[in-house]
PDB file of C-alpha atoms in Angstrom:
ATOM      1  CA  MET L 127      11.666  52.915  52.184  1.00 88.00           C
ATOM      2  CA  PHE L 128      13.414  55.461  49.953  1.00 88.00           C
ATOM      3  CA  ALA L 129      16.665  53.500  50.016  1.00 89.00           C
ATOM      4  CA  THR L 130      15.059  50.089  49.483  1.00 88.00           C
ATOM      5  CA  THR L 131      12.836  51.174  46.573  1.00 88.00           C
ATOM      6  CA  PHE L 132      15.315  53.445  44.814  1.00 87.00           C
ATOM      7  CA  GLY L 133      15.504  52.674  41.113  1.00 83.00           C
ATOM      8  CA  THR L 134      12.410  50.433  40.977  1.00 84.00           C
ATOM      9  CA  ARG L 135      10.970  50.792  37.494  1.00 82.00           C
ATOM     10  CA  LYS L 136       9.172  47.490  36.699  1.00 84.00           C
ATOM     11  CA  LEU L 137       6.098  45.935  38.336  1.00 83.00           C
ATOM     12  CA  HIS L 138       7.605  42.434  38.312  1.00 82.00           C
ATOM     13  CA  GLU L 139      10.557  43.414  40.498  1.00 83.00           C
ATOM     14  CA  ALA L 140      10.659  42.120  44.058  1.00 83.00           C
ATOM     15  CA  ARG L 141      10.949  45.639  45.427  1.00 85.00           C
ATOM     16  CA  ASN L 142       7.538  46.447  43.948  1.00 85.00           C
ATOM     17  CA  SER L 143       6.033  43.884  46.320  1.00 85.00           C
ATOM     18  CA  TRP L 144       7.976  45.452  49.184  1.00 88.00           C
ATOM     19  CA  HIS L 145       6.560  48.861  48.250  1.00 85.00           C
ATOM     20  CA  SER L 146       2.921  47.744  48.134  1.00 84.00           C
ATOM     21  CA  GLY L 147       2.923  44.796  50.562  1.00 84.00           C
ATOM     22  CA  CYS L 148       4.756  43.160  53.495  1.00 86.00           C
ATOM     23  CA  TRP L 149       2.591  45.044  55.983  1.00 90.00           C
ATOM     24  CA  ILE L 150       3.429  42.866  58.989  1.00 93.00           C
ATOM     25  CA  LEU L 151       7.150  43.462  58.569  1.00 92.00           C
ATOM     26  CA  LYS L 152       6.537  47.154  57.949  1.00 91.00           C
ATOM     27  CA  SER L 153       4.458  47.360  61.136  1.00 93.00           C
ATOM     28  CA  LEU L 154       7.292  45.831  63.159  1.00 94.00           C
ATOM     29  CA  VAL L 155       9.802  48.246  61.657  1.00 91.00           C
ATOM     30  CA  TYR L 156       7.413  51.114  62.398  1.00 91.00           C
ATOM     31  CA  VAL L 157       7.035  50.155  66.072  1.00 94.00           C
ATOM     32  CA  LEU L 158      10.800  49.791  66.347  1.00 93.00           C
ATOM     33  CA  SER L 159      11.356  53.214  64.795  1.00 89.00           C
ATOM     34  CA  ILE L 160       9.003  54.754  67.377  1.00 90.00           C
ATOM     35  CA  GLY L 161      10.914  53.267  70.301  1.00 91.00           C
ATOM     36  CA  ILE L 162      14.450  53.999  69.089  1.00 90.00           C
ATOM     37  CA  PRO L 163      14.289  57.816  69.599  1.00 87.00           C
ATOM     38  CA  PHE L 164      13.775  57.327  73.350  1.00 90.00           C
ATOM     39  CA  ILE L 165      17.213  55.713  73.722  1.00 90.00           C
ATOM     40  CA  ILE L 166      19.128  57.921  71.276  1.00 89.00           C
ATOM     41  CA  PRO L 167      21.256  60.689  72.853  1.00 90.00           C
ATOM     42  CA  ASN L 168      19.683  64.130  72.623  1.00 87.00           C
ATOM     43  CA  ILE L 169      22.482  65.460  70.435  1.00 89.00           C
ATOM     44  CA  PHE L 170      21.311  63.229  67.599  1.00 89.00           C
ATOM     45  CA  ILE L 171      17.710  64.350  68.081  1.00 87.00           C
ATOM     46  CA  GLN L 172      18.883  67.959  67.894  1.00 87.00           C
ATOM     47  CA  LEU L 173      20.822  67.202  64.706  1.00 90.00           C
ATOM     48  CA  TYR L 174      17.783  65.513  63.196  1.00 89.00           C
ATOM     49  CA  GLY L 175      15.743  68.585  64.150  1.00 89.00           C
ATOM     50  CA  GLU L 176      17.958  70.735  61.952  1.00 90.00           C
ATOM     51  CA  ILE L 177      17.636  68.216  59.112  1.00 92.00           C
ATOM     52  CA  ALA L 178      13.870  68.069  59.623  1.00 91.00           C
ATOM     53  CA  ARG L 179      13.580  71.855  59.407  1.00 91.00           C
ATOM     54  CA  LEU L 180      15.423  71.781  56.091  1.00 92.00           C
ATOM     55  CA  GLY L 181      13.297  68.867  54.869  1.00 91.00           C
ATOM     56  CA  ALA L 182      10.106  70.691  55.846  1.00 90.00           C
ATOM     57  CA  GLY L 183      11.209  73.704  53.819  1.00 90.00           C
ATOM     58  CA  ILE L 184      11.900  71.489  50.803  1.00 89.00           C
ATOM     59  CA  PHE L 185       8.466  69.907  51.293  1.00 87.00           C
ATOM     60  CA  LEU L 186       6.834  73.340  51.024  1.00 87.00           C
ATOM     61  CA  LEU L 187       8.797  73.939  47.813  1.00 87.00           C
ATOM     62  CA  LEU L 188       7.668  70.600  46.360  1.00 82.00           C
ATOM     63  CA  GLN L 189       4.090  71.430  47.268  1.00 82.00           C
ATOM     64  CA  LEU L 190       4.453  74.708  45.383  1.00 85.00           C
ATOM     65  CA  ILE L 191       5.772  72.904  42.297  1.00 82.00           C
ATOM     66  CA  SER L 192       2.874  70.463  42.440  1.00 80.00           C
ATOM     67  CA  MET L 193       0.453  73.366  42.884  1.00 83.00           C
ATOM     68  CA  LEU L 194       1.816  75.123  39.794  1.00 84.00           C
ATOM     69  CA  HIS L 195       1.499  71.882  37.846  1.00 82.00           C
ATOM     70  CA  PHE L 196      -2.116  71.548  39.012  1.00 83.00           C
ATOM     71  CA  ILE L 197      -2.866  75.145  37.988  1.00 86.00           C
ATOM     72  CA  SER L 198      -1.413  74.525  34.521  1.00 84.00           C
ATOM     73  CA  TRP L 199      -3.525  71.386  34.188  1.00 83.00           C
ATOM     74  CA  CYS L 200      -6.698  73.264  35.161  1.00 84.00           C
ATOM     75  CA  ASN L 201      -5.885  76.094  32.767  1.00 82.00           C
ATOM     76  CA  LYS L 202      -5.304  73.733  29.836  1.00 82.00           C
ATOM     77  CA  ARG L 203      -8.415  71.700  30.611  1.00 81.00           C
ATOM     78  CA  TRP L 204     -11.003  74.402  31.264  1.00 80.00           C
ATOM     79  CA  MET L 205      -9.711  77.532  29.539  1.00 76.00           C
ATOM     80  CA  PRO L 206      -9.821  77.776  25.715  1.00 70.00           C
ATOM     81  CA  ASP L 207      -6.786  78.531  23.594  1.00 65.00           C
ATOM     82  CA  PRO L 208      -6.308  82.231  22.760  1.00 58.00           C
ATOM     83  CA  GLY L 209      -6.763  81.598  19.031  1.00 56.00           C
ATOM     84  CA  SER L 210      -9.840  79.389  19.303  1.00 56.00           C
ATOM     85  CA  ASN L 211     -13.498  80.387  19.301  1.00 56.00           C
ATOM     86  CA  GLN L 212     -14.385  78.319  22.361  1.00 59.00           C
ATOM     87  CA  CYS L 213     -16.182  80.018  25.223  1.00 58.00           C
ATOM     88  CA  GLY L 214     -14.849  78.248  28.317  1.00 68.00           C
ATOM     89  CA  LEU L 215     -17.829  79.006  30.565  1.00 80.00           C
ATOM     90  CA  PHE L 216     -16.792  76.526  33.254  1.00 81.00           C
ATOM     91  CA  GLY L 217     -13.305  78.044  33.466  1.00 81.00           C
ATOM     92  CA  LEU L 218     -14.828  81.524  33.698  1.00 84.00           C
ATOM     93  CA  PHE L 219     -17.157  80.314  36.447  1.00 89.00           C
ATOM     94  CA  LEU L 220     -14.273  78.808  38.439  1.00 90.00           C
ATOM     95  CA  SER L 221     -12.124  81.916  38.044  1.00 89.00           C
ATOM     96  CA  THR L 222     -15.040  84.084  39.228  1.00 91.00           C
ATOM     97  CA  ILE L 223     -15.500  81.887  42.299  1.00 94.00           C
ATOM     98  CA  CYS L 224     -11.773  82.014  43.060  1.00 92.00           C
ATOM     99  CA  TYR L 225     -11.600  85.803  42.840  1.00 94.00           C
ATOM    100  CA  ILE L 226     -14.764  86.254  44.907  1.00 95.00           C
ATOM    101  CA  ALA L 227     -13.249  83.956  47.539  1.00 94.00           C
ATOM    102  CA  SER L 228      -9.911  85.807  47.377  1.00 94.00           C
ATOM    103  CA  PHE L 229     -11.263  89.341  47.810  1.00 95.00           C
ATOM    104  CA  SER L 230     -13.857  88.201  50.370  1.00 95.00           C
ATOM    105  CA  GLY L 231     -11.095  86.432  52.256  1.00 94.00           C
ATOM    106  CA  ILE L 232      -8.996  89.596  52.310  1.00 95.00           C
ATOM    107  CA  GLY L 233     -11.959  91.496  53.747  1.00 95.00           C
ATOM    108  CA  VAL L 234     -12.470  88.833  56.422  1.00 93.00           C
ATOM    109  CA  LEU L 235      -8.774  89.001  57.320  1.00 92.00           C
ATOM    110  CA  TYR L 236      -9.024  92.762  57.840  1.00 92.00           C
ATOM    111  CA  PHE L 237     -12.082  92.233  60.042  1.00 90.00           C
ATOM    112  CA  LEU L 238     -10.540  89.482  62.179  1.00 87.00           C
ATOM    113  CA  TYR L 239      -6.918  90.512  62.481  1.00 89.00           C
ATOM    114  CA  VAL L 240      -7.000  94.323  62.261  1.00 88.00           C
ATOM    115  CA  PRO L 241      -9.239  95.440  65.129  1.00 84.00           C
ATOM    116  CA  ASN L 242      -7.380  98.761  65.392  1.00 84.00           C
ATOM    117  CA  SER L 243      -4.877 100.869  63.461  1.00 84.00           C
ATOM    118  CA  SER L 244      -1.966  99.869  65.719  1.00 85.00           C
ATOM    119  CA  CYS L 245      -1.737  96.396  64.123  1.00 86.00           C
ATOM    120  CA  ALA L 246       0.838  97.546  61.583  1.00 89.00           C
ATOM    121  CA  PHE L 247       2.262  94.097  60.866  1.00 91.00           C
ATOM    122  CA  ASN L 248      -1.142  92.575  60.115  1.00 92.00           C
ATOM    123  CA  ILE L 249      -2.149  95.577  58.002  1.00 93.00           C
ATOM    124  CA  PHE L 250       1.031  95.294  55.937  1.00 95.00           C
ATOM    125  CA  THR L 251       0.725  91.513  55.504  1.00 94.00           C
ATOM    126  CA  ILE L 252      -2.913  91.619  54.361  1.00 95.00           C
ATOM    127  CA  THR L 253      -2.420  94.698  52.166  1.00 95.00           C
ATOM    128  CA  TRP L 254       0.621  93.213  50.452  1.00 96.00           C
ATOM    129  CA  THR L 255      -1.355  90.020  49.808  1.00 96.00           C
ATOM    130  CA  ALA L 256      -4.106  92.104  48.186  1.00 95.00           C
ATOM    131  CA  ILE L 257      -1.489  93.877  46.053  1.00 96.00           C
ATOM    132  CA  LEU L 258      -0.057  90.526  44.931  1.00 95.00           C
ATOM    133  CA  VAL L 259      -3.547  89.334  43.969  1.00 94.00           C
ATOM    134  CA  LYS L 260      -4.103  92.457  41.842  1.00 94.00           C
ATOM    135  CA  ILE L 261      -0.652  92.158  40.222  1.00 94.00           C
ATOM    136  CA  MET L 262      -1.266  88.532  39.265  1.00 92.00           C
ATOM    137  CA  MET L 263      -4.709  89.377  37.885  1.00 91.00           C
ATOM    138  CA  ALA L 264      -3.363  92.305  35.841  1.00 91.00           C
ATOM    139  CA  LEU L 265      -0.455  90.294  34.431  1.00 90.00           C
ATOM    140  CA  SER L 266      -2.645  87.353  33.468  1.00 87.00           C
ATOM    141  CA  LEU L 267      -4.909  89.726  31.491  1.00 85.00           C
ATOM    142  CA  HIS L 268      -2.045  91.523  29.743  1.00 82.00           C
ATOM    143  CA  SER L 269      -2.129  91.163  25.969  1.00 78.00           C
ATOM    144  CA  LYS L 270       1.425  89.804  25.822  1.00 80.00           C
ATOM    145  CA  VAL L 271       0.750  87.198  28.518  1.00 75.00           C
ATOM    146  CA  ASN L 272      -2.872  86.284  27.789  1.00 74.00           C
ATOM    147  CA  GLU L 273      -2.965  83.574  30.445  1.00 76.00           C
ATOM    148  CA  GLY L 274      -6.607  84.011  31.429  1.00 77.00           C
ATOM    149  CA  LEU L 275      -8.148  84.459  34.865  1.00 84.00           C
ATOM    150  CA  LEU L 276      -8.401  80.842  35.980  1.00 88.00           C
ATOM    151  CA  SER L 277      -4.756  80.192  36.851  1.00 88.00           C
ATOM    152  CA  SER L 278      -4.304  83.561  38.553  1.00 90.00           C
ATOM    153  CA  GLY L 279      -7.603  83.086  40.400  1.00 91.00           C
ATOM    154  CA  ILE L 280      -6.530  79.737  41.825  1.00 92.00           C
ATOM    155  CA  MET L 281      -3.135  81.124  42.835  1.00 93.00           C
ATOM    156  CA  SER L 282      -4.790  84.178  44.397  1.00 94.00           C
ATOM    157  CA  ALA L 283      -7.045  81.992  46.538  1.00 93.00           C
ATOM    158  CA  TYR L 284      -3.985  79.921  47.476  1.00 92.00           C
ATOM    159  CA  ILE L 285      -1.894  82.860  48.719  1.00 94.00           C
ATOM    160  CA  VAL L 286      -4.876  84.352  50.583  1.00 94.00           C
ATOM    161  CA  PHE L 287      -5.238  81.009  52.370  1.00 91.00           C
ATOM    162  CA  ILE L 288      -1.534  81.019  53.251  1.00 91.00           C
ATOM    163  CA  CYS L 289      -1.880  84.596  54.528  1.00 93.00           C
ATOM    164  CA  TRP L 290      -4.752  83.526  56.783  1.00 90.00           C
ATOM    165  CA  SER L 291      -2.724  80.569  58.038  1.00 87.00           C
ATOM    166  CA  ALA L 292       0.226  82.866  58.793  1.00 89.00           C
ATOM    167  CA  LEU L 293      -1.899  85.344  60.750  1.00 89.00           C
ATOM    168  CA  HIS L 294      -3.611  82.469  62.556  1.00 85.00           C
ATOM    169  CA  SER L 295      -0.175  81.248  63.687  1.00 85.00           C
ATOM    170  CA  GLU L 296       0.641  84.539  65.403  1.00 85.00           C
ATOM    171  CA  PRO L 297       0.978  84.291  69.194  1.00 82.00           C
ATOM    172  CA  GLN L 298      -2.354  85.046  70.883  1.00 73.00           C
ATOM    173  CA  THR L 299      -1.039  88.160  72.593  1.00 68.00           C
ATOM    174  CA  GLY L 300      -1.584  91.877  72.218  1.00 58.00           C
ATOM    175  CA  LYS L 301      -4.567  93.802  70.881  1.00 71.00           C
ATOM    176  CA  CYS L 302      -4.479  92.358  67.355  1.00 75.00           C
ATOM    177  CA  HIS L 303      -6.358  89.198  68.361  1.00 64.00           C
ATOM    178  CA  SER L 304      -9.243  90.766  70.238  1.00 50.00           C
ATOM    179  CA  HIS L 305     -11.761  89.049  67.968  1.00 47.00           C
ATOM    180  CA  MET L 306     -10.107  85.630  68.280  1.00 47.00           C
ATOM    181  CA  LYS L 307     -10.686  84.747  71.925  1.00 47.00           C
ATOM    182  CA  ILE L 308     -10.245  81.101  72.795  1.00 45.00           C
ATOM    183  CA  ALA L 309     -13.448  79.536  74.012  1.00 44.00           C
ATOM    184  CA  LYS L 310     -13.766  77.301  77.045  1.00 45.00           C
ATOM    185  CA  ASP L 311     -13.728  74.280  74.803  1.00 45.00           C
ATOM    186  CA  GLY L 312     -10.668  75.576  72.975  1.00 48.00           C
ATOM    187  CA  ASP L 313      -8.765  72.377  73.771  1.00 54.00           C
ATOM    188  CA  TRP L 314     -11.219  70.263  71.781  1.00 61.00           C
ATOM    189  CA  ALA L 315     -11.404  72.892  69.042  1.00 55.00           C
ATOM    190  CA  THR L 316      -7.634  72.778  68.726  1.00 59.00           C
ATOM    191  CA  ILE L 317      -7.663  68.994  68.469  1.00 66.00           C
ATOM    192  CA  VAL L 318     -10.441  68.933  65.863  1.00 65.00           C
ATOM    193  CA  SER L 319      -8.832  71.665  63.754  1.00 60.00           C
ATOM    194  CA  PHE L 320      -5.478  69.906  63.889  1.00 68.00           C
ATOM    195  CA  ILE L 321      -7.041  66.587  62.821  1.00 73.00           C
ATOM    196  CA  ILE L 322      -8.589  68.373  59.833  1.00 67.00           C
ATOM    197  CA  ALA L 323      -5.186  69.909  59.053  1.00 67.00           C
ATOM    198  CA  ILE L 324      -3.557  66.459  59.278  1.00 73.00           C
ATOM    199  CA  CYS L 325      -6.054  65.011  56.783  1.00 75.00           C
ATOM    200  CA  SER L 326      -5.528  67.863  54.330  1.00 69.00           C
ATOM    201  CA  ILE L 327      -1.731  67.673  54.560  1.00 72.00           C
ATOM    202  CA  VAL L 328      -1.786  63.877  54.132  1.00 75.00           C
ATOM    203  CA  MET L 329      -3.889  64.285  50.992  1.00 74.00           C
ATOM    204  CA  ALA L 330      -1.535  66.969  49.703  1.00 71.00           C
ATOM    205  CA  THR L 331       1.488  64.802  50.504  1.00 70.00           C
ATOM    206  CA  PHE L 332       0.002  61.778  48.763  1.00 73.00           C
ATOM    207  CA  SER L 333      -0.925  63.766  45.641  1.00 72.00           C
ATOM    208  CA  THR L 334       2.526  65.365  45.566  1.00 67.00           C
ATOM    209  CA  GLY L 335       4.237  62.001  46.031  1.00 63.00           C
ATOM    210  CA  ILE L 336       2.490  60.333  43.092  1.00 67.00           C
ATOM    211  CA  ASP L 337       2.686  63.432  40.883  1.00 64.00           C
ATOM    212  CA  THR L 338       6.224  62.650  39.759  1.00 58.00           C
ATOM    213  CA  LYS L 339       5.746  64.297  36.366  1.00 57.00           C
ATOM    214  CA  SER L 340       5.923  67.683  38.068  1.00 54.00           C
ATOM    215  CA  PHE L 341       9.542  66.986  39.075  1.00 54.00           C
ATOM    216  CA  GLN L 342      10.778  65.586  35.756  1.00 56.00           C
ATOM    217  CA  PHE L 343      12.849  67.648  33.355  1.00 51.00           C
ATOM    218  CA  ARG L 344      11.764  65.441  30.459  1.00 54.00           C
ATOM    219  CA  ASN L 345       8.155  64.411  29.816  1.00 56.00           C
ATOM    220  CA  ASP L 346       8.687  62.587  26.513  1.00 56.00           C
ATOM    221  CA  GLU L 347       9.368  59.172  28.046  1.00 60.00           C
ATOM    222  CA  VAL L 348       6.986  56.425  26.914  1.00 59.00           C
ATOM    223  CA  GLN L 349       5.053  54.644  29.684  1.00 65.00           C
ATOM    224  CA  LEU L 350       5.045  50.863  29.189  1.00 72.00           C
ATOM    225  CA  GLU L 351       2.532  48.438  30.658  1.00 74.00           C
ATOM    226  CA  ASP L 352       5.010  46.843  33.074  1.00 75.00           C
ATOM    227  CA  ASP L 353       6.417  50.191  34.250  1.00 78.00           C
ATOM    228  CA  THR L 354       5.622  51.442  37.729  1.00 81.00           C
ATOM    229  CA  PRO L 355       2.857  54.079  37.670  1.00 78.00           C
ATOM    230  CA  TYR L 356       5.022  56.612  39.525  1.00 80.00           C
ATOM    231  CA  SER L 357       8.482  56.945  41.023  1.00 82.00           C
ATOM    232  CA  TYR L 358       8.562  55.055  44.313  1.00 84.00           C
ATOM    233  CA  GLU L 359      11.644  56.844  45.612  1.00 84.00           C
ATOM    234  CA  ILE L 360      10.087  60.273  45.052  1.00 83.00           C
ATOM    235  CA  PHE L 361       6.896  59.059  46.729  1.00 85.00           C
ATOM    236  CA  HIS L 362       8.752  57.964  49.872  1.00 87.00           C
ATOM    237  CA  ILE L 363      11.090  60.953  50.081  1.00 87.00           C
ATOM    238  CA  VAL L 364       8.102  63.311  49.782  1.00 85.00           C
ATOM    239  CA  PHE L 365       6.354  61.445  52.595  1.00 85.00           C
ATOM    240  CA  ALA L 366       9.526  61.602  54.682  1.00 88.00           C
ATOM    241  CA  MET L 367       9.711  65.360  54.213  1.00 88.00           C
ATOM    242  CA  GLY L 368       5.988  65.562  54.912  1.00 86.00           C
ATOM    243  CA  ALA L 369       6.650  63.845  58.243  1.00 87.00           C
ATOM    244  CA  MET L 370       9.379  66.418  58.900  1.00 90.00           C
ATOM    245  CA  TYR L 371       6.838  69.154  58.160  1.00 88.00           C
ATOM    246  CA  PHE L 372       4.454  67.585  60.705  1.00 85.00           C
ATOM    247  CA  ALA L 373       7.259  67.599  63.263  1.00 87.00           C
ATOM    248  CA  MET L 374       7.811  71.309  62.658  1.00 88.00           C
ATOM    249  CA  LEU L 375       4.089  71.962  63.148  1.00 84.00           C
ATOM    250  CA  PHE L 376       4.148  70.175  66.510  1.00 84.00           C
ATOM    251  CA  ILE L 377       7.038  72.292  67.784  1.00 85.00           C
ATOM    252  CA  SER L 378       6.030  75.476  65.902  1.00 84.00           C
ATOM    253  CA  TRP L 379       9.365  75.460  63.998  1.00 87.00           C
ATOM    254  CA  GLU L 380      11.177  76.210  67.280  1.00 84.00           C
ATOM    255  CA  LEU L 381      13.985  73.774  68.127  1.00 81.00           C
ATOM    256  CA  ASN L 382      15.225  75.488  71.281  1.00 79.00           C
ATOM    257  CA  HIS L 383      12.005  76.629  72.946  1.00 74.00           C
ATOM    258  CA  PRO L 384       9.293  74.428  74.475  1.00 73.00           C
ATOM    259  CA  THR L 385       5.800  74.573  72.998  1.00 71.00           C
ATOM    260  CA  ARG L 386       2.922  75.627  75.239  1.00 70.00           C
ATOM    261  CA  LYS L 387       0.019  73.257  75.849  1.00 69.00           C
ATOM    262  CA  TRP L 388      -2.654  73.343  73.120  1.00 65.00           C
ATOM    263  CA  SER L 389      -0.401  75.604  71.102  1.00 70.00           C
ATOM    264  CA  ILE L 390       0.184  73.781  67.819  1.00 75.00           C
ATOM    265  CA  ASP L 391       1.815  75.654  64.935  1.00 77.00           C
ATOM    266  CA  VAL L 392       1.658  78.942  66.856  1.00 81.00           C
ATOM    267  CA  GLY L 393       4.624  81.286  67.084  1.00 84.00           C
ATOM    268  CA  TRP L 394       6.505  83.920  65.166  1.00 87.00           C
ATOM    269  CA  ALA L 395       8.693  81.297  63.519  1.00 88.00           C
ATOM    270  CA  SER L 396       5.618  79.562  62.065  1.00 88.00           C
ATOM    271  CA  THR L 397       4.192  82.911  61.000  1.00 90.00           C
ATOM    272  CA  TRP L 398       7.308  83.968  59.118  1.00 92.00           C
ATOM    273  CA  VAL L 399       7.716  80.566  57.456  1.00 92.00           C
ATOM    274  CA  LYS L 400       4.223  80.884  55.991  1.00 92.00           C
ATOM    275  CA  ILE L 401       4.648  84.527  55.001  1.00 94.00           C
ATOM    276  CA  ILE L 402       7.884  83.757  53.164  1.00 94.00           C
ATOM    277  CA  ASN L 403       6.175  80.772  51.541  1.00 92.00           C
ATOM    278  CA  GLU L 404       3.351  83.044  50.349  1.00 94.00           C
ATOM    279  CA  TRP L 405       5.706  85.647  48.891  1.00 94.00           C
ATOM    280  CA  PHE L 406       7.833  82.983  47.246  1.00 93.00           C
ATOM    281  CA  ALA L 407       4.779  81.288  45.703  1.00 92.00           C
ATOM    282  CA  ALA L 408       3.521  84.591  44.278  1.00 93.00           C
ATOM    283  CA  SER L 409       7.019  85.458  42.954  1.00 93.00           C
ATOM    284  CA  ILE L 410       7.402  82.097  41.212  1.00 92.00           C
ATOM    285  CA  TYR L 411       3.957  82.407  39.629  1.00 91.00           C
ATOM    286  CA  ILE L 412       4.633  85.984  38.448  1.00 92.00           C
ATOM    287  CA  TRP L 413       7.951  84.871  36.960  1.00 90.00           C
ATOM    288  CA  ARG L 414       6.117  82.016  35.243  1.00 88.00           C
ATOM    289  CA  LEU L 415       3.848  84.589  33.600  1.00 88.00           C
ATOM    290  CA  ILE L 416       6.509  87.039  32.464  1.00 88.00           C
ATOM    291  CA  SER L 417       9.426  84.682  31.788  1.00 85.00           C
ATOM    292  CA  PRO L 418       8.433  83.905  28.156  1.00 81.00           C
ATOM    293  CA  ILE L 419       8.373  87.634  27.364  1.00 82.00           C
ATOM    294  CA  VAL L 420      11.609  88.391  29.212  1.00 78.00           C
ATOM    295  CA  LEU L 421      13.479  85.446  27.715  1.00 75.00           C
ATOM    296  CA  ARG L 422      12.154  86.176  24.230  1.00 74.00           C
ATOM    297  CA  ASN L 423      13.256  89.807  24.433  1.00 66.00           C
ATOM    298  CA  GLN L 424      16.642  88.678  25.737  1.00 64.00           C
ATOM    299  CA  PHE L 425      16.955  86.257  22.825  1.00 59.00           C
ATOM    300  CA  VAL L 426      16.118  89.015  20.330  1.00 58.00           C
ATOM    301  CA  ASN L 427      18.689  91.348  21.896  1.00 59.00           C
ATOM    302  CA  ASP L 428      21.376  88.652  21.797  1.00 57.00           C
ATOM    303  CA  GLU L 429      20.690  87.409  18.272  1.00 56.00           C
ATOM    304  CA  GLY L 430      19.641  90.678  16.666  1.00 54.00           C
ATOM    305  CA  PHE L 431      16.337  91.430  15.041  1.00 48.00           C
ATOM    306  CA  VAL L 432      15.811  89.735  11.687  1.00 45.00           C
ATOM    307  CA  PRO L 433      12.888  91.260   9.759  1.00 45.00           C
ATOM    308  CA  HIS L 434      10.344  88.872   8.344  1.00 47.00           C
ATOM    309  CA  ARG L 435      10.685  88.512   4.603  1.00 40.00           C
ATOM    310  CA  PRO L 436       7.255  88.728   2.929  1.00 41.00           C
ATOM    311  CA  THR L 437       6.217  85.877   0.705  1.00 41.00           C
ATOM    312  CA  VAL L 438       5.241  86.423  -2.906  1.00 34.00           C
TER     313      VAL L 438
END
């Protein structure tokens, strides 16, 4: 779909109909694509596994870019400009909810995943997440940044969620999961939770695929009436990488080790992927906050300080 819709820009093109129609032909191609992997030599499946792991990592990066774009949109919509006299009560309410959820979530993580002082890895992961939340909150309130609490609150809730997901992906062994015993109906609970995860990831993939403005270097292009509403090739490549991400969830990011029954997205590889994703997301957001100050100071040092000449 990426190759056949690449470069489609007008609604009257034939490839636009292929993108939004031809469902019978697409269904036949889909059934064929399901059967082909059973007759392909394993070496090609192994090679595709390496490509899929790379594609899944890129998908997480694209999700982060879309998340930052969403945070900027929320901040511009519901937070007033620094120089205006607007109150922004709804933005303040949302930021309060996000921070309450973030700090409450950190407390719940300590309760669930730190049953004793020997769980050093969990203690470090949760504590470092709390430190990142406080750093982002302090930077957003700094007089030189003046970003407001809404964007940092949303990002704080996001990284706390990723931290929970990482700890939840730890292997169910040792004393650090004493409060997370699997019930007798754990098989059905696993299926239901995974279906919910599928729905959320599909929604995130769809929103990322149609949010092509987040991946454009120029936003000054004029949208005409006969132009396609979004980039079809980006839409399909994002969905392809989303499918690769699903594949990694099924095998817990392990290409050379079999996955245990009812063990979906569980393993140290999955845990570390999510932890690195959390740290990277926080680092990118912090750089987004401080980059205008750093770059402006660098520009002043390179060009030299020119005093402002008072007007008469």
